[in-house]
PDB file of C-alpha atoms in Angstrom:
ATOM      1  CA  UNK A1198      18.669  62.102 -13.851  1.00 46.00           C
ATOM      2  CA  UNK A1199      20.663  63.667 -17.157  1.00 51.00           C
ATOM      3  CA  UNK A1200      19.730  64.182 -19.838  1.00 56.00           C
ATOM      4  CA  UNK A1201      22.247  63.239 -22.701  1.00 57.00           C
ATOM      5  CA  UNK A1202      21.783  64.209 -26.322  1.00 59.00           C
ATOM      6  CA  UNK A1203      24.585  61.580 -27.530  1.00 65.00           C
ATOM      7  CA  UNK A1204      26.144  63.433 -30.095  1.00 67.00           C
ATOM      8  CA  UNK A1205      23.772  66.145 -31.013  1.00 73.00           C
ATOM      9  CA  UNK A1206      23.596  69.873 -30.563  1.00 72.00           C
ATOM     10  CA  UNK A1207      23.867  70.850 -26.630  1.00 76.00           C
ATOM     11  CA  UNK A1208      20.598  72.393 -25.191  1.00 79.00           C
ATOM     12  CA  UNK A1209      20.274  75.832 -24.570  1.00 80.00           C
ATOM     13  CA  UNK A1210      16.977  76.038 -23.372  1.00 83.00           C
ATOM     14  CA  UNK A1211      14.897  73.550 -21.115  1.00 86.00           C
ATOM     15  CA  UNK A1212      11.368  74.268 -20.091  1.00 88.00           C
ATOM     16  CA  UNK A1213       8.685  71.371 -18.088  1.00 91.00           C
ATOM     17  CA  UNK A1214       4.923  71.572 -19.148  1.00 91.00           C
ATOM     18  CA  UNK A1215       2.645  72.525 -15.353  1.00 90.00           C
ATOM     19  CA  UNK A1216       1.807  69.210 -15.343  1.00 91.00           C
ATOM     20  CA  UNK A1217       5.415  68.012 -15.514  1.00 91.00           C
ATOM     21  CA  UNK A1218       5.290  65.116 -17.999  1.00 92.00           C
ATOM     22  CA  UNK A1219       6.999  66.651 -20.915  1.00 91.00           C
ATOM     23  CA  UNK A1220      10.378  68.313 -20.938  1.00 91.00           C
ATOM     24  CA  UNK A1221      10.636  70.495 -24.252  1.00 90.00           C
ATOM     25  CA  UNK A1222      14.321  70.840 -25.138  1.00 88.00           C
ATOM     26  CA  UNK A1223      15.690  73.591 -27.307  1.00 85.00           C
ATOM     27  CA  UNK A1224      18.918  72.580 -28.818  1.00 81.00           C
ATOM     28  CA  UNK A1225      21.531  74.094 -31.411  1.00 75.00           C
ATOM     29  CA  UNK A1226      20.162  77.259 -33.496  1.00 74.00           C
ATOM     30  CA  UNK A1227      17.378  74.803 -35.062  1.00 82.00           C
ATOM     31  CA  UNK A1228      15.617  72.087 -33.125  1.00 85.00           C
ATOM     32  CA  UNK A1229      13.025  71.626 -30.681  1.00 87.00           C
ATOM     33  CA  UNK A1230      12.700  68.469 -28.920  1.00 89.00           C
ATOM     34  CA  UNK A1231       9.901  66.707 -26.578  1.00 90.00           C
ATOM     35  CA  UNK A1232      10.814  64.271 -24.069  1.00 90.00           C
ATOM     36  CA  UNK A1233       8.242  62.299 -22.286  1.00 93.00           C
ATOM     37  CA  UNK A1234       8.899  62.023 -18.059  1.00 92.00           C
ATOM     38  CA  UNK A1235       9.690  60.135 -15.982  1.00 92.00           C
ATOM     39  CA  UNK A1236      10.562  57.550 -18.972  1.00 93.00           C
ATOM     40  CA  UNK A1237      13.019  60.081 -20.723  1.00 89.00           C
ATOM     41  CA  UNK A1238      12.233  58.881 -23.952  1.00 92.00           C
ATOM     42  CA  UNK A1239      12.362  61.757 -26.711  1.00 91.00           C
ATOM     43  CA  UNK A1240       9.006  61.829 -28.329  1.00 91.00           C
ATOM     44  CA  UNK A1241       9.055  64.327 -30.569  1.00 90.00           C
ATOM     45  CA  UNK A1242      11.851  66.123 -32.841  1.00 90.00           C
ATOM     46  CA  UNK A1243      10.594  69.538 -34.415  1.00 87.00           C
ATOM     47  CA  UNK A1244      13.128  70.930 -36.744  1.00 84.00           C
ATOM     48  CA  UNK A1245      14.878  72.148 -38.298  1.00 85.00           C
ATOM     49  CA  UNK A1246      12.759  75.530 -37.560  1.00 79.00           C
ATOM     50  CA  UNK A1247      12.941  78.283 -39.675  1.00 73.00           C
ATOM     51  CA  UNK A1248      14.281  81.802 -37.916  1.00 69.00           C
ATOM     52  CA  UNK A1249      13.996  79.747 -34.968  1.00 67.00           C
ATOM     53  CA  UNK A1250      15.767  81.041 -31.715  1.00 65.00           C
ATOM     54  CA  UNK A1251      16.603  78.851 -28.865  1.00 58.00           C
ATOM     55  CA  UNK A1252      16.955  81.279 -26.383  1.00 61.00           C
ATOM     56  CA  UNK A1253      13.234  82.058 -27.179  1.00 71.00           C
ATOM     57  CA  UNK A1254      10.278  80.159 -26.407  1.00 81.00           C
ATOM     58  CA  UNK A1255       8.028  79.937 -23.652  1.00 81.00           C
ATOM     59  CA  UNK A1256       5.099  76.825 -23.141  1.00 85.00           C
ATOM     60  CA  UNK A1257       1.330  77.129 -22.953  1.00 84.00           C
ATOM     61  CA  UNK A1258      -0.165  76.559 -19.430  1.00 85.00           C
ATOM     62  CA  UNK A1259      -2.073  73.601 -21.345  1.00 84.00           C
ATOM     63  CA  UNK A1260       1.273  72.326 -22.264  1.00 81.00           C
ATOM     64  CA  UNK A1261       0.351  71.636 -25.875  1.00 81.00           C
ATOM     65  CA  UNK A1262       1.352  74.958 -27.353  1.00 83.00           C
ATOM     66  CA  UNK A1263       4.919  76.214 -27.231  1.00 81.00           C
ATOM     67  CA  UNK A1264       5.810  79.797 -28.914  1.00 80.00           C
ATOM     68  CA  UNK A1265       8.488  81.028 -30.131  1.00 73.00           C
ATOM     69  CA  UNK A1266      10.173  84.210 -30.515  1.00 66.00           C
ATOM     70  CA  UNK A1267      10.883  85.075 -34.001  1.00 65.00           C
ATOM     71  CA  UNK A1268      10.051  87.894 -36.469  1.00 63.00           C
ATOM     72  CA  UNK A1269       7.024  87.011 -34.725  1.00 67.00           C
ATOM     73  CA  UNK A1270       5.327  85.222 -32.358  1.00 70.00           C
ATOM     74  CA  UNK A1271       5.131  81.553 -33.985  1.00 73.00           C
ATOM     75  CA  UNK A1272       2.524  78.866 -32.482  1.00 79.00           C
ATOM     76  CA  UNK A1273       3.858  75.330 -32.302  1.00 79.00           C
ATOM     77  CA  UNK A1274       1.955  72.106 -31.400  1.00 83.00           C
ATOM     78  CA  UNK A1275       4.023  69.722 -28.622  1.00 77.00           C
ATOM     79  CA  UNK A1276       1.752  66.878 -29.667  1.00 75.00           C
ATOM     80  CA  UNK A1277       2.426  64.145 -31.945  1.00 61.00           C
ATOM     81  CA  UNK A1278       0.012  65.194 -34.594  1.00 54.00           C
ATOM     82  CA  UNK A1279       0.946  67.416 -37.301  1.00 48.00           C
TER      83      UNK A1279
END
C-alpha cells in the first residue's frame, strides 16, 4: 500500500500506534494527521500546530497520546474528541 497525500505537504515523519490501527502522519512544518488501517482513510487532521516540529514526536503505548517536541514537551490527543 502508499500512502498519497494528493497535493499536500510530503510526510516527514510516520509512526503506527502498538496495536497497529492508526498511522499518525507528520507532514510539512505544521500538520499532524491520523489515518485509520487497513481502510486508509485519514481520520483526523491536527493543525496547523504551533512551534510544531515534524521531525519530533513520538506515540503513547496506549496509542491515544502523541507528544511532541517543542519548547516543551506538548500532549496531543489522536482521538476524535477535542
Amino acid at each position: 500500500h502508499m500512502l498519497i497525500l494528493g497535493g499536500e505537504p510530503a510526510a516527514n515523519t510516520l509512526a503506527f500506534t502498538a496495536d497497529g490501527t492508526r498511522l499518525v502522519v507528520g507532514r510539512g512544518a505544521e500538520y499532524l494527521d491520523v489515518w485509520a488501517l487497513p481502510s486508509g482513510e485519514r481520520v483526523r487532521v491536527m493543525g496547523p500546530l504551533r512551534d510544531w516540529s515534524p521531525h519530533g514526536f513520538v506515540l503513547h503505548p496506549g496509542g491515544r497520546v502523541v507528544f511532541q517536541a517543542a519548547e516543551a514537551l506538548t500532549p496531543l490527543s489522536l482521538t476524535n474528541r477535542p
